[in-house]
Tab-separated table of C-alpha atoms in Angstrom:
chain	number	residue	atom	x	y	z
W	1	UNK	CA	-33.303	22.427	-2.768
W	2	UNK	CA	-30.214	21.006	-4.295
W	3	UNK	CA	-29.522	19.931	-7.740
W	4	UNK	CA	-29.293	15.974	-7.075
W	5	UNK	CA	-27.593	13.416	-8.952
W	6	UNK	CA	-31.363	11.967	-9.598
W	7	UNK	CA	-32.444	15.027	-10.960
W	8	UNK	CA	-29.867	15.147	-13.702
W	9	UNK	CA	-30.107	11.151	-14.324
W	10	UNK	CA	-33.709	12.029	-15.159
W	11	UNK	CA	-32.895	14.872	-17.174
W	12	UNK	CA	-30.528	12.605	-18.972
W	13	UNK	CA	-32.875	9.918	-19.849
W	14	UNK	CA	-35.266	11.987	-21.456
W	15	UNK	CA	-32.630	13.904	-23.370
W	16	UNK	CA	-31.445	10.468	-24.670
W	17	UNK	CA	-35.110	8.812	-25.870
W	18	UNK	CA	-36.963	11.800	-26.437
W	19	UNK	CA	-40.487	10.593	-24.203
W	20	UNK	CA	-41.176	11.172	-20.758
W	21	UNK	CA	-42.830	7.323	-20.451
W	22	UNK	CA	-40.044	5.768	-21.724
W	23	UNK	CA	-37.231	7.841	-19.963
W	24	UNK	CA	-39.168	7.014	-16.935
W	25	UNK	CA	-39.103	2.905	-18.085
W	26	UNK	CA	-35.666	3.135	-18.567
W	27	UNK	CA	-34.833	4.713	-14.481
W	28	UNK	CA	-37.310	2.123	-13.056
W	29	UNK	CA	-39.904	5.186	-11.525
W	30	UNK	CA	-43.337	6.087	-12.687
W	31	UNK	CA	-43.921	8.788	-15.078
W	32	UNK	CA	-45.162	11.562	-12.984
W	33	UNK	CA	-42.505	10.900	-10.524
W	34	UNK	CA	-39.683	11.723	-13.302
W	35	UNK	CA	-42.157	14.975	-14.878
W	36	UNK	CA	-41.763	16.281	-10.481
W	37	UNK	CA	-38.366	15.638	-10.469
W	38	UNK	CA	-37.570	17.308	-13.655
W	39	UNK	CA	-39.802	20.250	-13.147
W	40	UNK	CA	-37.667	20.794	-9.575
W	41	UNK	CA	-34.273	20.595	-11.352
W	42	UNK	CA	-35.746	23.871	-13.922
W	43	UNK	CA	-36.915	25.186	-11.013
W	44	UNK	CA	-33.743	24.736	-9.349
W	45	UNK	CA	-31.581	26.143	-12.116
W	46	UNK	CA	-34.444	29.045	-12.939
W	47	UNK	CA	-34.639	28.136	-16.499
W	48	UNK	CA	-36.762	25.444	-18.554
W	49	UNK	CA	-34.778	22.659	-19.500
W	50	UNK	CA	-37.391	20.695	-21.852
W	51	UNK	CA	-40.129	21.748	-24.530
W	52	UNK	CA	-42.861	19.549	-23.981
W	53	UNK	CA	-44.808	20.685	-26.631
W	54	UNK	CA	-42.749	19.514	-29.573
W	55	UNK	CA	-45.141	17.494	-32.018
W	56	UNK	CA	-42.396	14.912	-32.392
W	57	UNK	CA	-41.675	14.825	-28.204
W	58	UNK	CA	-40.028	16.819	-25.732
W	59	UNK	CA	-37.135	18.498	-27.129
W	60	UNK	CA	-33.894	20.364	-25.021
W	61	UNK	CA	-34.557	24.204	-25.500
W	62	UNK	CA	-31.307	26.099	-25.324
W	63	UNK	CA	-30.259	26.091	-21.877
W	64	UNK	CA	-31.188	21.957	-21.577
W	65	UNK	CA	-28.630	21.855	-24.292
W	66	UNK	CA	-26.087	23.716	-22.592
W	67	UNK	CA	-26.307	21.557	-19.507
W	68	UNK	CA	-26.497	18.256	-21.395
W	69	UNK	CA	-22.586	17.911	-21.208
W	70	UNK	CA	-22.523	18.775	-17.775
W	71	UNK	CA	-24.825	16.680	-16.208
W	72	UNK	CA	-23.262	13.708	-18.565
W	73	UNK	CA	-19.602	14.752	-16.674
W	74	UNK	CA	-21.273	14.690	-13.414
W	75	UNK	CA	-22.621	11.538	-13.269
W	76	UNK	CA	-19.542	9.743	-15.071
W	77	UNK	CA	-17.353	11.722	-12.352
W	78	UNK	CA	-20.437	9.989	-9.650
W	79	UNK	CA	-19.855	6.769	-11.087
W	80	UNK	CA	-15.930	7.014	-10.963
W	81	UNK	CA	-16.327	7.682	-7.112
W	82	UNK	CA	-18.591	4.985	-6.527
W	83	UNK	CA	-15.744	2.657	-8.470
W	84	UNK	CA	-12.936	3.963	-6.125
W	85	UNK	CA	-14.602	3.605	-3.084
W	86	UNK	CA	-15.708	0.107	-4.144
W	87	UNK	CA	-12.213	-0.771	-4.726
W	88	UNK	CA	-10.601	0.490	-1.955
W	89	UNK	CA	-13.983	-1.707	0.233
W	90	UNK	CA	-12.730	-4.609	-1.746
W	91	UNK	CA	-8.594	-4.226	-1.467
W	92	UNK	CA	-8.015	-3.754	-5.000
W	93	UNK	CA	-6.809	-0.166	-4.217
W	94	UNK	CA	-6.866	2.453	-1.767
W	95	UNK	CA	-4.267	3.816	1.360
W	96	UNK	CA	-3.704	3.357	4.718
W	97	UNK	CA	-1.862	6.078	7.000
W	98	UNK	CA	0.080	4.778	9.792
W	99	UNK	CA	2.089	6.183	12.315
W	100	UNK	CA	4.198	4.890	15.184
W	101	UNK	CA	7.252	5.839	17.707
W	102	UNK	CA	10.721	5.501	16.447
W	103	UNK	CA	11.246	2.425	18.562
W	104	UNK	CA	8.358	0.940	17.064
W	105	UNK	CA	9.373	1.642	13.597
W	106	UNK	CA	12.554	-0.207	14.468
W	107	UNK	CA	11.410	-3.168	16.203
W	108	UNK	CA	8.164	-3.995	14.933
W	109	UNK	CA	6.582	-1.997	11.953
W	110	UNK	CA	9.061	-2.189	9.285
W	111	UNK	CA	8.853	-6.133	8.982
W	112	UNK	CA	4.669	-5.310	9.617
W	113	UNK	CA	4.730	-3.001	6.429
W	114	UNK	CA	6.968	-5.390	4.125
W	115	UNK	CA	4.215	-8.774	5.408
W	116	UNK	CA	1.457	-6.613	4.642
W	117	UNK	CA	2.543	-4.885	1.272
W	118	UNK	CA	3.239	-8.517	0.179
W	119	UNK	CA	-0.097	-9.238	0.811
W	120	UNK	CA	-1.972	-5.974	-0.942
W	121	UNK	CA	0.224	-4.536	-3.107
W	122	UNK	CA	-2.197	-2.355	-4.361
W	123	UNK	CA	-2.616	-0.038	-1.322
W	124	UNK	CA	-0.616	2.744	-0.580
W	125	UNK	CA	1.054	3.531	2.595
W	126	UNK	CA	2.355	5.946	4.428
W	127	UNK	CA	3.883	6.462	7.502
W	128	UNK	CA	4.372	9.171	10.030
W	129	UNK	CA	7.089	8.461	12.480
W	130	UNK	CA	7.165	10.648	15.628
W	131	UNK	CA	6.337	10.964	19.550
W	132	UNK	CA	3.535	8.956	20.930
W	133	UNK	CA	1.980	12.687	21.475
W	134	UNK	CA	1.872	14.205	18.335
W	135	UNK	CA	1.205	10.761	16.705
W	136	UNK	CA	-2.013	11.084	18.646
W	137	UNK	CA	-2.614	14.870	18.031
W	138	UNK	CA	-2.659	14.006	13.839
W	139	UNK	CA	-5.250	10.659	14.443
W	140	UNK	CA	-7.416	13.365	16.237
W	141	UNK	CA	-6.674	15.990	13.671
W	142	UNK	CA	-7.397	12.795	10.630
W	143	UNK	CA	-4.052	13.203	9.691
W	144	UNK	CA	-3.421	9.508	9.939
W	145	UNK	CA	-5.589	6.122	9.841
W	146	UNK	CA	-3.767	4.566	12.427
W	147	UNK	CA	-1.066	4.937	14.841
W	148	UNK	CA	0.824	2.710	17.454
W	149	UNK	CA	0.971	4.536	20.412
W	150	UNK	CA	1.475	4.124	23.813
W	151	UNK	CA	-0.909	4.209	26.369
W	152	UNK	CA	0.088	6.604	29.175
W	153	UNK	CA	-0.629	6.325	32.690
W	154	UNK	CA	-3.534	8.985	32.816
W	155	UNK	CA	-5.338	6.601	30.331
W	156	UNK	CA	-6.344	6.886	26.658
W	157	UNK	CA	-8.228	9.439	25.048
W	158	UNK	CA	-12.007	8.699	24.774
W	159	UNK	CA	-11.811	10.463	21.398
W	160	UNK	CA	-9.629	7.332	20.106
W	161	UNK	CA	-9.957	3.744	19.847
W	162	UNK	CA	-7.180	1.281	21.116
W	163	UNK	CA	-6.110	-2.080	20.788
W	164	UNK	CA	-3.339	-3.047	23.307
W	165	UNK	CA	-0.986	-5.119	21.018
W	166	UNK	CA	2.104	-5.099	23.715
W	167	UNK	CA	3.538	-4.771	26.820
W	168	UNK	CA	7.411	-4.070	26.958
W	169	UNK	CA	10.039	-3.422	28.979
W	170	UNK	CA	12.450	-0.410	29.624
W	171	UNK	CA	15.411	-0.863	30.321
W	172	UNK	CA	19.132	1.051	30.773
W	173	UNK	CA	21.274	1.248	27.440
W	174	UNK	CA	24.954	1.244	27.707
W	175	UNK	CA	27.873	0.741	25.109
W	176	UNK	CA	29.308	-2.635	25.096
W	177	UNK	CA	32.824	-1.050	24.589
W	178	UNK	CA	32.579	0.327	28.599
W	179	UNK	CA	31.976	-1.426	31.928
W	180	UNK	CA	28.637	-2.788	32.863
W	181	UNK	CA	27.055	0.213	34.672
W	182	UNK	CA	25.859	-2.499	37.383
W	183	UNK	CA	27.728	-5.535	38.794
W	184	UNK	CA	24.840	-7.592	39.286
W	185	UNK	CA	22.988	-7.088	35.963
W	186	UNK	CA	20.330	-4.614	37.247
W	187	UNK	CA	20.436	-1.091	38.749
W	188	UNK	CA	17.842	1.054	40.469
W	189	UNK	CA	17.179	4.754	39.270
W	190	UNK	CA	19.360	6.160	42.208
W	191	UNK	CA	22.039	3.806	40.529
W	192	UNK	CA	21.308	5.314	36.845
W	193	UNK	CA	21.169	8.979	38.645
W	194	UNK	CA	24.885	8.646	39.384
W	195	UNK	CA	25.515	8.198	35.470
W	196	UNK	CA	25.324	10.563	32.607
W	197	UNK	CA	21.757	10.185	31.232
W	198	UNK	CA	21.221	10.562	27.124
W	199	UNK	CA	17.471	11.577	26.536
W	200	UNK	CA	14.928	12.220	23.259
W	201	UNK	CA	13.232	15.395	22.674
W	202	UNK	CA	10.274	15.945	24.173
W	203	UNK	CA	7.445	14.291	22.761
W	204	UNK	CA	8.714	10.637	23.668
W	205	UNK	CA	6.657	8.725	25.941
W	206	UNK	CA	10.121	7.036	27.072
W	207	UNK	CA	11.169	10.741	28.036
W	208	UNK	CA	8.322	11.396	30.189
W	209	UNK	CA	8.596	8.246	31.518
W	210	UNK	CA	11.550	8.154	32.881
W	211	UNK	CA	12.063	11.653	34.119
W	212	UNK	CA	8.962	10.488	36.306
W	213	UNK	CA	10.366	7.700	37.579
W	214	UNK	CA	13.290	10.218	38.495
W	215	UNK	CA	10.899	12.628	39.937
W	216	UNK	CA	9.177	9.628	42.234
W	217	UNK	CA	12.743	8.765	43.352
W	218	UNK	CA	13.548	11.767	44.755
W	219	UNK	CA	16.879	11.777	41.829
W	220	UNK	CA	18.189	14.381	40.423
W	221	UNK	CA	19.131	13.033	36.525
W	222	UNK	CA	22.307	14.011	35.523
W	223	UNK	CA	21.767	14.694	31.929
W	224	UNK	CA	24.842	14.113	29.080
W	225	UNK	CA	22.097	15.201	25.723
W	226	UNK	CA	18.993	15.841	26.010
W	227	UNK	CA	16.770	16.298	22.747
W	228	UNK	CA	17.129	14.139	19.297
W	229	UNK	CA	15.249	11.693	17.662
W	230	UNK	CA	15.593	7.656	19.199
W	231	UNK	CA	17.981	6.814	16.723
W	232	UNK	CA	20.903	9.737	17.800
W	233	UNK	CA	19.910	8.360	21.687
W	234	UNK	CA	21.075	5.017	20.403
W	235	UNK	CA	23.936	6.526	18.403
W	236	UNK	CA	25.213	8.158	21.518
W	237	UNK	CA	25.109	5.629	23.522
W	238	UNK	CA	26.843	3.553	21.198
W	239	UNK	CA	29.381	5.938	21.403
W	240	UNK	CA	29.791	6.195	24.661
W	241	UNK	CA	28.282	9.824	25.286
W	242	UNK	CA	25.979	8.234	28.134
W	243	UNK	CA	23.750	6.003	28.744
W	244	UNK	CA	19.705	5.597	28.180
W	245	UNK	CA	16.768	4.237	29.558
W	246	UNK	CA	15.222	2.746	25.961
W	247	UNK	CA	11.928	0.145	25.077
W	248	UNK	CA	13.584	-3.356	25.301
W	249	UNK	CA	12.615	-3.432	21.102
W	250	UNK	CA	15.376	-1.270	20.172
W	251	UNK	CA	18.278	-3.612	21.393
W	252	UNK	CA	17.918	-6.174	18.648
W	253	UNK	CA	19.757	-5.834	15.737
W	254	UNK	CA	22.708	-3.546	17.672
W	255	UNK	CA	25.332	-5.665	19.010
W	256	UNK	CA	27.117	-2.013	20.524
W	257	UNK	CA	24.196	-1.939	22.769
W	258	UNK	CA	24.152	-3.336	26.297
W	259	UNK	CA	21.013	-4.203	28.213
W	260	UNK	CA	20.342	-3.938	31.790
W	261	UNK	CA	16.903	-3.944	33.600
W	262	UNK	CA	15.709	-1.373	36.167
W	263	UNK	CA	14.704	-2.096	39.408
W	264	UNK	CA	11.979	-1.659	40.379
W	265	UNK	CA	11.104	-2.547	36.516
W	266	UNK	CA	9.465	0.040	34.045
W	267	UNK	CA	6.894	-1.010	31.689
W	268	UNK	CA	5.327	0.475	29.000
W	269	UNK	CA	1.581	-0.126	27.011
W	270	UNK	CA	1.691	-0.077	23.342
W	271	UNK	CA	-1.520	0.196	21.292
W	272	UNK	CA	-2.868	0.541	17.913
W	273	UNK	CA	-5.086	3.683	17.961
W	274	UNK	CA	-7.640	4.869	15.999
W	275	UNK	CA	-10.396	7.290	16.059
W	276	UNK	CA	-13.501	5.926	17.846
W	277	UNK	CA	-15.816	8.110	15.651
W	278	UNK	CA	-14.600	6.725	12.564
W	279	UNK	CA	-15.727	3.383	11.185
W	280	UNK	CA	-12.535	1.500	9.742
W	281	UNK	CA	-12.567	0.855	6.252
W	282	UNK	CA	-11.552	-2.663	5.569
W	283	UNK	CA	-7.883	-1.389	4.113
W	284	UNK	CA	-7.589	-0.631	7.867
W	285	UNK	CA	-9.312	-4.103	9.214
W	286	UNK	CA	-6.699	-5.780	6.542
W	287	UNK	CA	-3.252	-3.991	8.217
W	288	UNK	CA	-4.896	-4.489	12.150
W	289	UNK	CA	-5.136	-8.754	10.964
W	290	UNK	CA	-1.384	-8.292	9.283
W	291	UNK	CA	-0.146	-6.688	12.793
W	292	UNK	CA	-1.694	-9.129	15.195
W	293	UNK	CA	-0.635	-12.054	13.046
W	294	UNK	CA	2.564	-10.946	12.284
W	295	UNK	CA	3.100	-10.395	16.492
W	296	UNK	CA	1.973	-13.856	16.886
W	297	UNK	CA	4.338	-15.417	14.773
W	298	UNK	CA	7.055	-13.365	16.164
W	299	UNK	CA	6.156	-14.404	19.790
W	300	UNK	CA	5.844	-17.595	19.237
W	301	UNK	CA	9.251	-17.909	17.558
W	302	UNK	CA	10.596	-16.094	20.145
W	303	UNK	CA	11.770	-13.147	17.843
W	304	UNK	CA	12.004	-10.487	20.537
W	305	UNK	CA	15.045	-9.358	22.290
W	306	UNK	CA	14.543	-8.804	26.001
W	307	UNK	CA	10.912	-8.160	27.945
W	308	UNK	CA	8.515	-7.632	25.262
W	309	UNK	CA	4.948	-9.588	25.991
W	310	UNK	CA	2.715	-9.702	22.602
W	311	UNK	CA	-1.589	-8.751	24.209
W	312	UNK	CA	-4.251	-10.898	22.819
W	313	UNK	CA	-6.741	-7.914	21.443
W	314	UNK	CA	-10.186	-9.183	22.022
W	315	UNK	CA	-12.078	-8.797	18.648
W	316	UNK	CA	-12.418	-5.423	17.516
């Protein structure tokens, strides 16, 4: 059997008033309830921690003595953890470890972070910014807290729990220096097959996404880049390398950027995931109400450029 924390509070409170009855007084147990547990811990350790025959009370021999200092360090360290879980329960301190897609980062989580760092200053974050994939791979892995992801057409992962937060558009990218690649203010993919295509690295959701919708069009992409992170699409584009088929989020804030929608349209699912065999602490409760609320205020104040439709999570 273990050494237990109970064991060595025991110890403790005998070393301190010299009398089993009153070192069992002083931990709230009966006396022969504190001689058991004591008597396990020697057992335990293979060496007798107490002389009970001492005509002035029980006494340390030497190898109680040696331990005293220990067992004091032990339970101060116990009571330290119990402190800094306590404050991280009650938002005094703690961290939260989020992750989302570039385009996410962009249009939605930086002003999240500021809102909710305003609010607890006193928790940490950090964030992870990568693929929808591998931001799922490191929730599984308990690399991160939480992640916005987005929910692909196979469906989520049991392993995780989900919160649909959005629904957005994509839509076709093109510098504002060039011609409209469509007269009418939409194109079809055999209309963005016939230009040259800028695309992330793999790992992008939008990547997969629209190579599909390629592949169920019976196009052949003609591709300009392929591989980078969201920001050197955007870049390129701007510059005139080619165009891209981007989340509607991404065009506000870049005035080099031109929007037009696909037809028939793409949309895309975007969640905030978590592991479903995890209970949330309430640092993570705290940044899901900062999200949702901070959505709400942007949709109602119509902050969004283009398609972008903010869910209404049921209670969690």
């Amino acid at each position: 059997m273990p050494v237990t924390f109970t064991q060595l509070a025991y110890f403790l409170a005998v070393a301190d008033v010299r009398s089993f009855t009153r070192a069992a007084e002083s931990v709230g147990v009966a006396q022969p309830t504190l001689s058991r547990q004591l008597k396990a811990l020697e057992t335990e350790l293979g060496a007798e921690l107490v002389d009970r025959g001492g005509r002035d009370g029980p006494v340390l021999t030497p190898a109680g003595e040696a331990l005293l200092p220990l067992a004091r360090r032990m339970l101060a360290d116990a009571d330290s953890a119990r402190t800094a879980v306590a404050e991280i329960v009650g938002l005094r301190s703690g961290r939260v470890r989020v992750g989302a897609t570039p385009s996410l980062c962009i249009g939605v989580l930086a002003d999240v972070l500021r809102v909710f760092h305003e609010q607890h200053p006193d928790i940490r974050l950090e964030l992870v910014e990568d693929g929808s994939q591998p931001l799922v791979r490191s929730l599984a892995r308990g690399e991160l807290d939480l992640a916005l992801v987005i929910v692909p057409s196979t469906g989520v992962d049991p392993a995780l729990h989900t919160t649909p937060v959005l629904r957005e558009r994509l839509s076709v990218a093109s510098p504002t220096s060039e011609r409209s690649p469509a007269s009418r203010g939409s194109m079809s993919i055999r209309e963005l097959g016939r230009r040259s295509l800028v695309v992330p690295r793999r790992g992008y959701d939008v990547r997969e996404t629209t190579l599909q919708a390629f592949a169920d069009a019976g196009v052949e992409p003609r591709f300009a880049v392929e591989g980078g992170e969201m920001d050197a699409v955007l870049r390129m584009v701007e510059a005139g390398t080619g165009v891209a088929v981007v989340p509607d989020l991404v065009f506000a804030g870049r005035p080099r950027l031109r929007r037009t929608v696909l037809t028939p349209p793409l949309f895309r699912t975007v969640a905030l995931a978590r592991r479903a065999d995890l209970t949330p602490t309430h640092a993570m409760r705290a940044f899901r109400t900062s999200l949702l609320s901070f959505l709400a205020v942007l949709s109602a104040g119509d902050g969004f450029t283009g398609d972008v439709q903010v869910l209404r999570p049921a209670t969690e």
